[in-house]
PDB file of C-alpha atoms in Angstrom:
ATOM      1  CA  MET A   1       0.005   5.431  -0.448  1.00  0.00           C
ATOM      2  CA  ARG A   2       1.872   2.926   1.691  1.00  0.00           C
ATOM      3  CA  CYS A   3       3.909   0.238  -0.083  1.00  0.00           C
ATOM      4  CA  VAL A   4       3.955  -3.304   1.308  1.00  0.00           C
ATOM      5  CA  PHE A   5       5.230  -6.564  -0.092  1.00  0.00           C
ATOM      6  CA  VAL A   6       3.171  -9.692   0.420  1.00  0.00           C
ATOM      7  CA  GLN A   7       4.524 -13.198  -0.106  1.00  0.00           C
ATOM      8  CA  PHE A   8       2.137 -16.086  -0.675  1.00  0.00           C
ATOM      9  CA  ARG A   9       2.631 -19.790  -0.061  1.00  0.00           C
ATOM     10  CA  CYS A  10       0.126 -21.738  -2.146  1.00  0.00           C
ATOM     11  CA  THR A  11      -1.389 -25.182  -1.999  1.00  0.00           C
ATOM     12  CA  PRO A  12       0.770 -27.425  -4.209  1.00  0.00           C
ATOM     13  CA  GLY A  13      -0.441 -27.246  -7.797  1.00  0.00           C
ATOM     14  CA  LYS A  14      -2.524 -24.095  -7.187  1.00  0.00           C
ATOM     15  CA  THR A  15       0.076 -21.347  -7.687  1.00  0.00           C
ATOM     16  CA  TYR A  16      -1.146 -20.331 -11.154  1.00  0.00           C
ATOM     17  CA  ALA A  17      -4.776 -20.270 -10.028  1.00  0.00           C
ATOM     18  CA  VAL A  18      -3.859 -18.119  -7.020  1.00  0.00           C
ATOM     19  CA  ALA A  19      -1.762 -15.801  -9.180  1.00  0.00           C
ATOM     20  CA  ASN A  20      -4.628 -15.371 -11.653  1.00  0.00           C
ATOM     21  CA  ALA A  21      -7.085 -14.652  -8.838  1.00  0.00           C
ATOM     22  CA  ILE A  22      -4.736 -12.068  -7.306  1.00  0.00           C
ATOM     23  CA  TYR A  23      -4.193 -10.407 -10.673  1.00  0.00           C
ATOM     24  CA  ASP A  24      -7.945 -10.367 -11.435  1.00  0.00           C
ATOM     25  CA  ARG A  25      -8.670  -8.368  -8.271  1.00  0.00           C
ATOM     26  CA  GLU A  26      -6.590  -5.438  -9.588  1.00  0.00           C
ATOM     27  CA  VAL A  27      -5.126  -4.723  -6.151  1.00  0.00           C
ATOM     28  CA  VAL A  28      -1.427  -5.393  -6.704  1.00  0.00           C
ATOM     29  CA  SER A  29       1.055  -3.206  -8.529  1.00  0.00           C
ATOM     30  CA  GLU A  30       3.371  -6.090  -9.427  1.00  0.00           C
ATOM     31  CA  LEU A  31       3.193  -9.858  -8.997  1.00  0.00           C
ATOM     32  CA  PHE A  32       6.080 -12.304  -9.389  1.00  0.00           C
ATOM     33  CA  SER A  33       6.594 -16.033  -8.977  1.00  0.00           C
ATOM     34  CA  THR A  34       9.492 -16.829  -6.656  1.00  0.00           C
ATOM     35  CA  SER A  35      11.644 -19.735  -5.577  1.00  0.00           C
ATOM     36  CA  GLY A  36      12.137 -20.740  -1.988  1.00  0.00           C
ATOM     37  CA  GLU A  37       9.745 -20.821   0.938  1.00  0.00           C
ATOM     38  CA  TYR A  38       7.016 -18.774  -0.800  1.00  0.00           C
ATOM     39  CA  ASP A  39       5.578 -19.125  -4.299  1.00  0.00           C
ATOM     40  CA  LEU A  40       4.526 -15.560  -5.143  1.00  0.00           C
ATOM     41  CA  ILE A  41       5.406 -12.026  -4.102  1.00  0.00           C
ATOM     42  CA  ALA A  42       3.240  -8.979  -4.699  1.00  0.00           C
ATOM     43  CA  LYS A  43       3.880  -5.267  -4.373  1.00  0.00           C
ATOM     44  CA  VAL A  44       0.769  -3.564  -3.007  1.00  0.00           C
ATOM     45  CA  TYR A  45       0.084   0.142  -2.516  1.00  0.00           C
ATOM     46  CA  ILE A  46      -2.377   0.714   0.311  1.00  0.00           C
ATOM     47  CA  PRO A  47      -4.177   4.048   0.797  1.00  0.00           C
ATOM     48  CA  LEU A  48      -2.901   5.905   3.864  1.00  0.00           C
ATOM     49  CA  ASP A  49      -6.377   6.048   5.390  1.00  0.00           C
ATOM     50  CA  GLN A  50      -6.718   2.234   5.314  1.00  0.00           C
ATOM     51  CA  ASP A  51      -5.556  -0.256   7.940  1.00  0.00           C
ATOM     52  CA  VAL A  52      -3.003  -2.575   6.312  1.00  0.00           C
ATOM     53  CA  GLY A  53      -4.283  -5.772   7.930  1.00  0.00           C
ATOM     54  CA  HIS A  54      -7.929  -5.118   7.149  1.00  0.00           C
ATOM     55  CA  TYR A  55      -7.179  -3.986   3.602  1.00  0.00           C
ATOM     56  CA  LEU A  56      -5.163  -7.094   2.762  1.00  0.00           C
ATOM     57  CA  SER A  57      -7.634  -9.419   4.482  1.00  0.00           C
ATOM     58  CA  GLU A  58     -10.578  -7.946   2.579  1.00  0.00           C
ATOM     59  CA  LYS A  59      -8.844  -7.676  -0.806  1.00  0.00           C
ATOM     60  CA  LEU A  60      -6.559 -10.716  -1.036  1.00  0.00           C
ATOM     61  CA  PHE A  61      -6.413 -13.181   1.815  1.00  0.00           C
ATOM     62  CA  ASP A  62      -9.709 -14.937   1.099  1.00  0.00           C
ATOM     63  CA  ILE A  63      -8.449 -16.381  -2.194  1.00  0.00           C
ATOM     64  CA  PRO A  64      -8.700 -20.196  -2.215  1.00  0.00           C
ATOM     65  CA  GLY A  65      -5.337 -21.941  -2.410  1.00  0.00           C
ATOM     66  CA  ILE A  66      -3.406 -19.534  -0.177  1.00  0.00           C
ATOM     67  CA  VAL A  67      -1.815 -21.486   2.659  1.00  0.00           C
ATOM     68  CA  ARG A  68       0.253 -18.754   4.298  1.00  0.00           C
ATOM     69  CA  THR A  69       1.274 -15.149   3.777  1.00  0.00           C
ATOM     70  CA  LEU A  70       4.116 -12.929   4.911  1.00  0.00           C
ATOM     71  CA  THR A  71       3.649  -9.160   4.768  1.00  0.00           C
ATOM     72  CA  THR A  72       6.642  -6.832   4.819  1.00  0.00           C
ATOM     73  CA  MET A  73       6.000  -3.180   5.613  1.00  0.00           C
ATOM     74  CA  THR A  74       8.190  -0.547   3.966  1.00  0.00           C
ATOM     75  CA  PHE A  75       9.221   2.796   5.421  1.00  0.00           C
ATOM     76  CA  LYS A  76      11.527   4.718   3.091  1.00  0.00           C
ATOM     77  CA  ALA A  77      12.618   4.418  -0.530  1.00  0.00           C
ATOM     78  CA  PHE A  78      16.306   4.986  -1.324  1.00  0.00           C
TER      79      PHE A  78
END
């Protein structure tokens, strides 16, 4: 499994609805609300045989209320 972090900027007033929709899809390992430029951050484990962009697009990015995302790839745990 490949670990990535995805940050979500939501339409104002829609953060809880987006968070619930993300959680309901049972794709993320952890989901947190954040302060700053983005509203949510999720830890996602992606199967090694899956393309990261396609996987995230198919599983998460079609949720209404998401304005922008930022995906951070990880390489090594310390």
